[in-house]
Coordinates of C-alpha atoms in Angstrom, one line a residue:
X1 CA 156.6 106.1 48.6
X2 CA 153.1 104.5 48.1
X3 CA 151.0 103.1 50.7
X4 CA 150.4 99.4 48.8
X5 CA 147.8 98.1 51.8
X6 CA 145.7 95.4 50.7
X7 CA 141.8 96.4 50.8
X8 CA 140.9 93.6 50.9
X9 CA 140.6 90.1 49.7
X10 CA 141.3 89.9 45.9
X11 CA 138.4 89.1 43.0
X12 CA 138.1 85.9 42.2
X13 CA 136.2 82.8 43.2
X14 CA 134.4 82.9 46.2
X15 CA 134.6 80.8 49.1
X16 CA 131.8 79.0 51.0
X17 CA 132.3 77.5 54.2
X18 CA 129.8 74.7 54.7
X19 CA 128.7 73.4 58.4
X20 CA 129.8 70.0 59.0
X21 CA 126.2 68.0 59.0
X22 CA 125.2 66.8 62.9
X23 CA 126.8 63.7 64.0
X24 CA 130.2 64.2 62.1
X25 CA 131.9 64.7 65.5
X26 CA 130.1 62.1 67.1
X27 CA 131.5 59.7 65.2
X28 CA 134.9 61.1 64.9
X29 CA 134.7 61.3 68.9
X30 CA 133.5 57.2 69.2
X31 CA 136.1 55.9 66.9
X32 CA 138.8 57.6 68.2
X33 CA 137.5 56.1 71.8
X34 CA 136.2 52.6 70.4
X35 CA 140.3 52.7 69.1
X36 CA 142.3 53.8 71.8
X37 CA 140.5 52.3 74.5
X38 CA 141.2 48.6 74.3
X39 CA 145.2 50.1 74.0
X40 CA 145.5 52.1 76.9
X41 CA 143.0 49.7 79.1
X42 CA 147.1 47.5 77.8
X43 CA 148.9 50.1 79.0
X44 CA 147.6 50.5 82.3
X45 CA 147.6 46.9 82.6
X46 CA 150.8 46.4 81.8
X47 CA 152.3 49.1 83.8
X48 CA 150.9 47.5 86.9
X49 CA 152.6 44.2 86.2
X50 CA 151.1 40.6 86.0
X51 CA 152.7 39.6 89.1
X52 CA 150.5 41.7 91.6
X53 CA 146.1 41.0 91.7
X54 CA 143.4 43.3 91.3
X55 CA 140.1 41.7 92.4
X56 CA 141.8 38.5 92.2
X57 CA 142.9 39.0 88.4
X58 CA 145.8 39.4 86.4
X59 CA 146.0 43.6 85.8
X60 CA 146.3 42.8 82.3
X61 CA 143.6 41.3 82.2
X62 CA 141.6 43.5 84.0
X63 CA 142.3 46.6 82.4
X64 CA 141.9 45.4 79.2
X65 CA 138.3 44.1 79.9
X66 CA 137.4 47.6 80.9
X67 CA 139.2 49.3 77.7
X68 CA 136.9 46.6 75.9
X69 CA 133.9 48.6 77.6
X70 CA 135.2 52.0 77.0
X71 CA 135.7 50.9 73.3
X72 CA 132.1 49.4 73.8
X73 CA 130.7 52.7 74.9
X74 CA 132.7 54.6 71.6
X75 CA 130.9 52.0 69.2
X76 CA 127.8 53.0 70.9
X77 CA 128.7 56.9 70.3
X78 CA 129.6 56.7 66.7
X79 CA 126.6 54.2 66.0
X80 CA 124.5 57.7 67.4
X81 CA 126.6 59.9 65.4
X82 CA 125.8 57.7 62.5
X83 CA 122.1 57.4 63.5
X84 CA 122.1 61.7 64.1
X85 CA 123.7 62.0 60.0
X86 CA 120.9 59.8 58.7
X87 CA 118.0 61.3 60.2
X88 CA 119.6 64.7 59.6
X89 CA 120.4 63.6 55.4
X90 CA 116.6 61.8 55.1
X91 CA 115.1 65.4 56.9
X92 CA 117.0 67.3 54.3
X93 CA 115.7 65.3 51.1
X94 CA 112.2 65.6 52.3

């Protein structure tokens, strides 16, 4: 009975695994955040109810104002992500 284990991988065309350029996941990160904040800053809001206050406003209300600065702060991410991939791509043609 022969032993058929595989040496190794097989000729053929090689594989090459290329780093993701700097800032990629920054703006992956941001979007995703700039996205789901505004929703769950909703969620929250309408868990709580709009009968009760919170600071003297509606929970809705409230909670949604702040997911509008969480999504605020994700723009602001992905804009450095962006910012990071552009000063990385104009450093690589020089």
């Amino acid at each position: 009975m022969p032993n058929d284990v595989a040496s190794g991988p097989e000729k053929g065309r090689p594989i090459q695994l290329t780093p993701v350029a700097p800032g990629v996941w920054l703006v992956i990160l941001g979007g995703g955040v700039a996205v789901l904040g505004p929703l769950f800053g909703f969620l929250i809001g309408t868990v709580l109810g709009a009968e009760a206050e919170t600071l003297g406003l509606s929970p809705i209300f409230l909670f949604l104002f702040l997911g509008f600065l969480v999504a605020g702060a994700g723009v602001g991410t992905a804009m450095l992500g962006v910012r990071r991939i552009l000063r990385n791509r104009t450093k690589a043609t020089a």
